[in-house]
Amino acid sequence: MVILKSMESILSIIIMIIIGCILSKRGWFDEKSTSLISNLVCKVALPAYMIENLVTSFTRDKLYQMSGGLIVPFTSIFVCYLIAILVSKILNIDEKRKGTFQSMFFVSNTIFIGLPVNLALFGENSVPYVLLYYIANTIFFWTIGVYCISKDGDEKDRKILSKKTLKKILSPPLLGFLVGIVIILLEIPMPNFVISTCKYLGNLTTPLSMIFIGITVSKIKFREIKFSKDMLALIIGRFIVCPIVVIVLVLFIDMPQMMKQVFIIQSSMPIMTQTSIIAKQYNADYEYAAVMTTITTLLAAVSIPVYMLLLSKIKIFL
């Protein structure tokens, strides 16, 4: 039963991708409408989602109390980023998709799939730990991850501290995240109508992101796609390398057992659904990102039960 519940979030995402694919095949979307969806997600829905999610989930005291646990997600994600750079060089990944490859390798889908999966596995008590990993994951994706992706679409601007790249990194979703943190730390009272508005707009994020992926997938000629070494590397990175890094870290750090388990599950989630939209925004290889997002989401249906079994076996050692 628990396994079935954890699969529900994956199945719902797959269904939404299929709907987007079907509607695209029927001619519902052109280039302008696809760009519109991308802009709505990045510039409206995601910033609102960040603010509402943080403000309703954390207080300043709770943020301070749990901040010590951030060492594991921050350290593990950074280590995985270094591994991603190394792997991309060893495999000589195409320069036009190297940054996208690196971004997909070291950050995971911690909310759209991670949150409902952890709720199914560990219950409501896991939510604070899920959001703790989400904070680190979000900071890395909307800074280093976005920078990596932007390099694929802009060959002329390679400096991370240039005015142009800093403008890209300070994207609306990251600004929404920072606004949420400031509201919490300063304990700024938020009117209910503002929170409700952010919630309604934020709820657009998942369905629009999935429809966008479906549109992109519908235009891909899968017969022409060859299973490559970088695809295999991404699958290994997402489902094996990143979780192993977390497992090694939590073995040596004193923290609640559930926190350790949640961090392991969060690190083993598929590629972030926003990756292909960000790649589209920066004229990078968004089709490649959409394909890998879909593949890893499908494979998560297999990996999640495996990690559930693994956690039951190594529970005594955590």
Short mmCIF file of C-alpha atoms in Angstrom, two decimals:
data_model
loop_
_atom_site.label_atom_id
_atom_site.label_comp_id
_atom_site.label_asym_id
_atom_site.label_seq_id
_atom_site.Cartn_x
_atom_site.Cartn_y
_atom_site.Cartn_z
CA MET A 1 0.00 0.00 0.00
CA VAL A 2 2.79 2.44 0.91
CA ILE A 3 4.55 1.68 -2.37
CA LEU A 4 1.34 2.35 -4.30
CA LYS A 5 0.88 5.68 -2.53
CA SER A 6 4.45 6.70 -3.30
CA MET A 7 3.85 5.85 -6.96
CA GLU A 8 0.79 8.09 -7.22
CA SER A 9 2.79 11.30 -7.57
CA ILE A 10 4.89 9.78 -10.34
CA LEU A 11 1.83 8.46 -12.18
CA SER A 12 0.06 11.84 -11.98
CA ILE A 13 3.09 13.56 -13.46
CA ILE A 14 3.32 11.01 -16.27
CA ILE A 15 -0.40 11.47 -17.01
CA MET A 16 0.01 15.26 -17.24
CA ILE A 17 2.98 14.83 -19.59
CA ILE A 18 0.86 12.51 -21.77
CA ILE A 19 -1.97 15.07 -21.82
CA GLY A 20 0.44 17.78 -22.97
CA CYS A 21 1.79 15.44 -25.63
CA ILE A 22 -1.70 14.55 -26.92
CA LEU A 23 -2.86 18.18 -27.02
CA SER A 24 0.30 19.16 -28.87
CA LYS A 25 -0.22 16.39 -31.43
CA ARG A 26 -3.72 17.78 -32.01
CA GLY A 27 -2.30 21.21 -32.81
CA TRP A 28 -3.28 23.09 -29.66
CA PHE A 29 0.11 24.72 -29.23
CA ASP A 30 2.40 26.73 -31.50
CA GLU A 31 5.78 28.31 -30.73
CA LYS A 32 4.18 31.41 -29.16
CA SER A 33 1.93 29.46 -26.82
CA THR A 34 4.83 27.21 -25.79
CA SER A 35 6.91 30.29 -24.93
CA LEU A 36 3.93 31.72 -23.07
CA ILE A 37 3.73 28.60 -20.86
CA SER A 38 7.47 28.82 -20.20
CA ASN A 39 7.20 32.49 -19.19
CA LEU A 40 4.14 31.88 -17.00
CA VAL A 41 5.94 29.16 -15.06
CA CYS A 42 9.27 30.96 -14.65
CA LYS A 43 8.08 34.52 -14.10
CA VAL A 44 4.72 34.12 -12.34
CA ALA A 45 3.89 30.64 -10.99
CA LEU A 46 7.28 29.60 -9.57
CA PRO A 47 8.04 32.85 -7.68
CA ALA A 48 4.55 32.72 -6.13
CA TYR A 49 5.04 29.03 -5.30
CA MET A 50 8.36 29.72 -3.57
CA ILE A 51 6.89 32.46 -1.37
CA GLU A 52 3.73 30.57 -0.36
CA ASN A 53 5.55 27.29 0.25
CA LEU A 54 8.19 28.81 2.51
CA VAL A 55 5.96 31.23 4.44
CA THR A 56 3.36 28.57 5.27
CA SER A 57 5.91 25.85 6.13
CA PHE A 58 8.47 27.68 8.27
CA THR A 59 8.70 30.11 11.15
CA ARG A 60 11.90 31.89 12.09
CA ASP A 61 12.39 29.67 15.15
CA LYS A 62 11.78 26.49 13.15
CA LEU A 63 14.22 27.68 10.47
CA TYR A 64 16.88 28.35 13.12
CA GLN A 65 16.28 25.04 14.94
CA MET A 66 16.59 22.94 11.82
CA SER A 67 19.36 24.93 10.15
CA GLY A 68 22.03 22.57 11.51
CA GLY A 69 20.65 19.78 9.33
CA LEU A 70 21.43 21.81 6.19
CA ILE A 71 25.03 20.62 6.30
CA VAL A 72 24.12 17.28 4.67
CA PRO A 73 22.10 18.52 1.68
CA PHE A 74 24.46 21.44 1.02
CA THR A 75 27.58 19.28 1.26
CA SER A 76 26.16 16.34 -0.72
CA ILE A 77 24.77 18.50 -3.54
CA PHE A 78 28.06 20.40 -3.83
CA VAL A 79 30.02 17.13 -3.95
CA CYS A 80 27.66 15.83 -6.64
CA TYR A 81 28.17 19.06 -8.60
CA LEU A 82 31.94 18.45 -8.56
CA ILE A 83 31.34 14.85 -9.65
CA ALA A 84 29.09 16.12 -12.48
CA ILE A 85 31.87 18.39 -13.74
CA LEU A 86 34.36 15.51 -13.61
CA VAL A 87 32.00 13.08 -15.38
CA SER A 88 31.14 15.61 -18.12
CA LYS A 89 34.86 16.06 -18.82
CA ILE A 90 35.66 12.34 -18.76
CA LEU A 91 32.77 11.56 -21.12
CA ASN A 92 33.56 14.63 -23.25
CA ILE A 93 29.91 15.77 -23.24
CA ASP A 94 28.90 18.04 -26.12
CA GLU A 95 29.58 21.69 -25.22
CA LYS A 96 26.02 22.60 -26.26
CA ARG A 97 24.55 20.38 -23.54
CA LYS A 98 27.36 20.07 -20.99
CA GLY A 99 25.91 22.62 -18.58
CA THR A 100 22.44 21.10 -18.83
CA PHE A 101 23.96 17.67 -18.19
CA GLN A 102 25.71 18.95 -15.07
CA SER A 103 22.57 20.63 -13.75
CA MET A 104 20.45 17.50 -14.25
CA PHE A 105 23.14 15.38 -12.57
CA PHE A 106 23.39 17.13 -9.20
CA VAL A 107 19.91 18.51 -8.36
CA SER A 108 16.68 16.56 -7.95
CA ASN A 109 12.89 16.90 -8.03
CA THR A 110 12.44 17.51 -4.31
CA ILE A 111 8.91 18.94 -4.25
CA PHE A 112 6.70 17.79 -7.15
CA ILE A 113 7.75 14.16 -6.63
CA GLY A 114 9.88 14.23 -3.49
CA LEU A 115 7.28 15.72 -1.14
CA PRO A 116 4.37 13.35 -1.91
CA VAL A 117 6.71 10.35 -1.96
CA ASN A 118 8.10 11.20 1.48
CA LEU A 119 4.59 11.84 2.80
CA ALA A 120 3.58 8.37 1.63
CA LEU A 121 6.69 6.74 3.11
CA PHE A 122 7.14 8.61 6.41
CA GLY A 123 3.99 10.69 6.99
CA GLU A 124 3.50 14.36 7.96
CA ASN A 125 6.49 14.33 10.33
CA SER A 126 8.81 14.17 7.32
CA VAL A 127 7.66 17.50 5.82
CA PRO A 128 10.13 19.77 7.69
CA TYR A 129 13.03 17.55 6.59
CA VAL A 130 11.73 17.48 3.01
CA LEU A 131 11.66 21.28 2.98
CA LEU A 132 15.13 21.45 4.53
CA TYR A 133 16.56 19.50 1.61
CA TYR A 134 14.38 21.59 -0.71
CA ILE A 135 16.06 24.79 0.54
CA ALA A 136 19.55 23.54 -0.34
CA ASN A 137 18.37 22.00 -3.62
CA THR A 138 16.58 25.21 -4.64
CA ILE A 139 19.55 27.45 -3.86
CA PHE A 140 21.88 25.23 -5.89
CA PHE A 141 19.52 24.90 -8.86
CA TRP A 142 18.64 28.58 -9.20
CA THR A 143 22.28 29.67 -8.86
CA ILE A 144 24.85 27.14 -10.08
CA GLY A 145 22.30 25.01 -11.97
CA VAL A 146 20.86 27.94 -13.91
CA TYR A 147 24.35 29.26 -14.59
CA CYS A 148 25.38 25.87 -16.03
CA ILE A 149 22.31 25.77 -18.29
CA SER A 150 22.78 29.38 -19.40
CA LYS A 151 26.31 28.58 -20.62
CA ASP A 152 24.85 26.12 -23.13
CA GLY A 153 22.79 28.85 -24.74
CA ASP A 154 25.35 31.65 -24.53
CA GLU A 155 28.80 30.78 -25.80
CA LYS A 156 30.12 34.35 -25.50
CA ASP A 157 29.54 34.88 -21.79
CA ARG A 158 31.40 32.40 -19.63
CA LYS A 159 32.08 34.40 -16.44
CA ILE A 160 29.85 33.50 -13.52
CA LEU A 161 30.33 36.97 -11.97
CA SER A 162 29.63 38.95 -15.13
CA LYS A 163 26.72 41.38 -15.14
CA LYS A 164 24.90 39.27 -17.69
CA THR A 165 25.19 35.94 -15.87
CA LEU A 166 24.35 37.49 -12.50
CA LYS A 167 21.19 38.86 -14.08
CA LYS A 168 20.36 35.35 -15.31
CA ILE A 169 21.09 33.75 -11.94
CA LEU A 170 18.89 36.28 -10.12
CA SER A 171 15.88 34.84 -11.88
CA PRO A 172 12.27 35.42 -10.75
CA PRO A 173 12.04 31.99 -9.01
CA LEU A 174 15.22 32.63 -7.00
CA LEU A 175 14.05 36.14 -6.13
CA GLY A 176 10.75 34.62 -4.97
CA PHE A 177 12.71 32.19 -2.81
CA LEU A 178 14.79 35.00 -1.30
CA VAL A 179 11.67 37.09 -0.63
CA GLY A 180 10.16 34.10 1.21
CA ILE A 181 13.27 33.72 3.39
CA VAL A 182 13.32 37.45 4.21
CA ILE A 183 9.62 37.36 5.18
CA ILE A 184 10.33 34.46 7.55
CA LEU A 185 13.46 35.94 9.13
CA LEU A 186 11.90 39.38 9.63
CA GLU A 187 8.59 37.80 10.69
CA ILE A 188 6.65 40.05 8.33
CA PRO A 189 2.91 39.36 8.71
CA MET A 190 1.37 38.22 5.44
CA PRO A 191 -2.33 38.96 4.77
CA ASN A 192 -4.37 35.86 3.98
CA PHE A 193 -5.39 37.19 0.57
CA VAL A 194 -1.71 37.55 -0.42
CA ILE A 195 -0.90 33.99 0.67
CA SER A 196 -4.02 32.69 -1.09
CA THR A 197 -3.07 34.52 -4.29
CA CYS A 198 0.45 33.08 -4.18
CA LYS A 199 -0.99 29.61 -3.56
CA TYR A 200 -3.39 29.79 -6.51
CA LEU A 201 -0.66 31.06 -8.84
CA GLY A 202 1.87 28.57 -7.44
CA ASN A 203 -0.51 25.69 -8.11
CA LEU A 204 -0.08 26.40 -11.83
CA THR A 205 3.57 25.35 -11.64
CA THR A 206 3.28 21.57 -11.79
CA PRO A 207 0.56 21.17 -14.47
CA LEU A 208 2.04 23.85 -16.74
CA SER A 209 5.55 22.39 -16.36
CA MET A 210 4.28 18.90 -17.19
CA ILE A 211 2.28 20.16 -20.19
CA PHE A 212 5.40 21.97 -21.43
CA ILE A 213 7.40 18.76 -21.17
CA GLY A 214 4.60 16.91 -22.99
CA ILE A 215 4.66 19.50 -25.80
CA THR A 216 8.43 19.13 -26.10
CA VAL A 217 8.30 15.33 -26.01
CA SER A 218 5.62 15.31 -28.76
CA LYS A 219 8.03 17.02 -31.14
CA ILE A 220 10.89 14.64 -30.48
CA LYS A 221 11.55 11.85 -32.96
CA PHE A 222 12.35 9.05 -30.55
CA ARG A 223 13.42 6.71 -33.35
CA GLU A 224 16.30 9.06 -34.04
CA ILE A 225 17.38 9.14 -30.39
CA LYS A 226 20.25 6.84 -29.58
CA PHE A 227 20.86 5.72 -26.04
CA SER A 228 24.14 7.48 -25.28
CA LYS A 229 26.79 7.37 -22.61
CA ASP A 230 25.65 10.70 -21.15
CA MET A 231 22.10 9.36 -20.75
CA LEU A 232 23.43 6.36 -18.85
CA ALA A 233 25.67 8.64 -16.77
CA LEU A 234 22.69 10.80 -15.80
CA ILE A 235 20.64 7.79 -14.76
CA ILE A 236 23.52 6.45 -12.66
CA GLY A 237 24.16 9.91 -11.24
CA ARG A 238 20.55 10.54 -10.21
CA PHE A 239 19.71 7.13 -8.82
CA ILE A 240 23.04 5.77 -7.55
CA VAL A 241 25.83 8.35 -7.15
CA CYS A 242 23.87 11.14 -5.42
CA PRO A 243 22.15 8.84 -2.88
CA ILE A 244 25.44 7.10 -2.07
CA VAL A 245 27.05 10.46 -1.31
CA VAL A 246 24.22 11.24 1.14
CA ILE A 247 24.37 7.78 2.74
CA VAL A 248 28.11 8.18 3.39
CA LEU A 249 27.57 11.61 4.96
CA VAL A 250 24.68 10.65 7.27
CA LEU A 251 26.63 7.68 8.61
CA PHE A 252 29.05 10.15 10.24
CA ILE A 253 26.68 12.95 11.26
CA ASP A 254 24.43 12.82 14.31
CA MET A 255 20.84 13.73 13.36
CA PRO A 256 17.35 12.21 13.67
CA GLN A 257 16.96 8.93 11.80
CA MET A 258 13.96 10.18 9.83
CA MET A 259 15.96 13.19 8.67
CA LYS A 260 18.63 10.84 7.34
CA GLN A 261 16.06 8.69 5.54
CA VAL A 262 14.32 11.70 4.00
CA PHE A 263 17.61 13.12 2.75
CA ILE A 264 18.49 9.79 1.11
CA ILE A 265 15.09 9.59 -0.62
CA GLN A 266 15.26 13.24 -1.72
CA SER A 267 18.69 12.76 -3.27
CA SER A 268 17.40 9.79 -5.32
CA MET A 269 14.53 11.70 -6.99
CA PRO A 270 14.43 12.23 -10.78
CA ILE A 271 15.53 15.34 -12.67
CA MET A 272 13.85 18.65 -11.80
CA THR A 273 10.85 19.29 -14.02
CA GLN A 274 11.81 22.94 -14.50
CA THR A 275 15.11 22.06 -16.19
CA SER A 276 13.67 21.88 -19.70
CA ILE A 277 11.79 25.17 -19.20
CA ILE A 278 14.95 26.93 -18.03
CA ALA A 279 16.84 25.41 -20.96
CA LYS A 280 14.15 26.83 -23.26
CA GLN A 281 14.52 30.26 -21.62
CA TYR A 282 18.25 30.31 -22.34
CA ASN A 283 18.12 28.72 -25.80
CA ALA A 284 19.87 25.60 -24.56
CA ASP A 285 19.04 22.00 -25.57
CA TYR A 286 15.59 21.84 -23.93
CA GLU A 287 14.58 18.74 -25.92
CA TYR A 288 17.46 16.83 -24.35
CA ALA A 289 16.37 18.05 -20.91
CA ALA A 290 12.74 17.06 -21.56
CA VAL A 291 13.70 13.56 -22.69
CA MET A 292 15.90 12.94 -19.66
CA THR A 293 13.29 14.37 -17.28
CA THR A 294 10.71 11.96 -18.70
CA ILE A 295 13.07 8.96 -18.63
CA THR A 296 14.18 9.52 -15.03
CA THR A 297 10.59 10.14 -13.90
CA LEU A 298 9.58 6.79 -15.39
CA LEU A 299 12.59 5.06 -13.81
CA ALA A 300 11.69 6.53 -10.41
CA ALA A 301 8.79 4.05 -10.32
CA VAL A 302 11.47 1.35 -10.02
CA SER A 303 14.05 3.19 -7.92
CA ILE A 304 11.70 4.26 -5.11
CA PRO A 305 10.72 0.70 -4.04
CA VAL A 306 14.42 -0.25 -4.23
CA TYR A 307 15.39 2.55 -1.85
CA MET A 308 12.52 1.69 0.45
CA LEU A 309 13.92 -1.83 0.71
CA LEU A 310 17.46 -0.50 1.12
CA LEU A 311 16.46 1.83 3.94
CA SER A 312 14.75 -1.03 5.78
CA LYS A 313 17.97 -3.04 5.54
CA ILE A 314 20.43 -0.31 6.59
CA LYS A 315 18.08 1.36 9.09
CA ILE A 316 19.97 -0.13 12.01
CA PHE A 317 23.20 1.53 10.81
CA LEU A 318 21.76 5.05 10.29
#
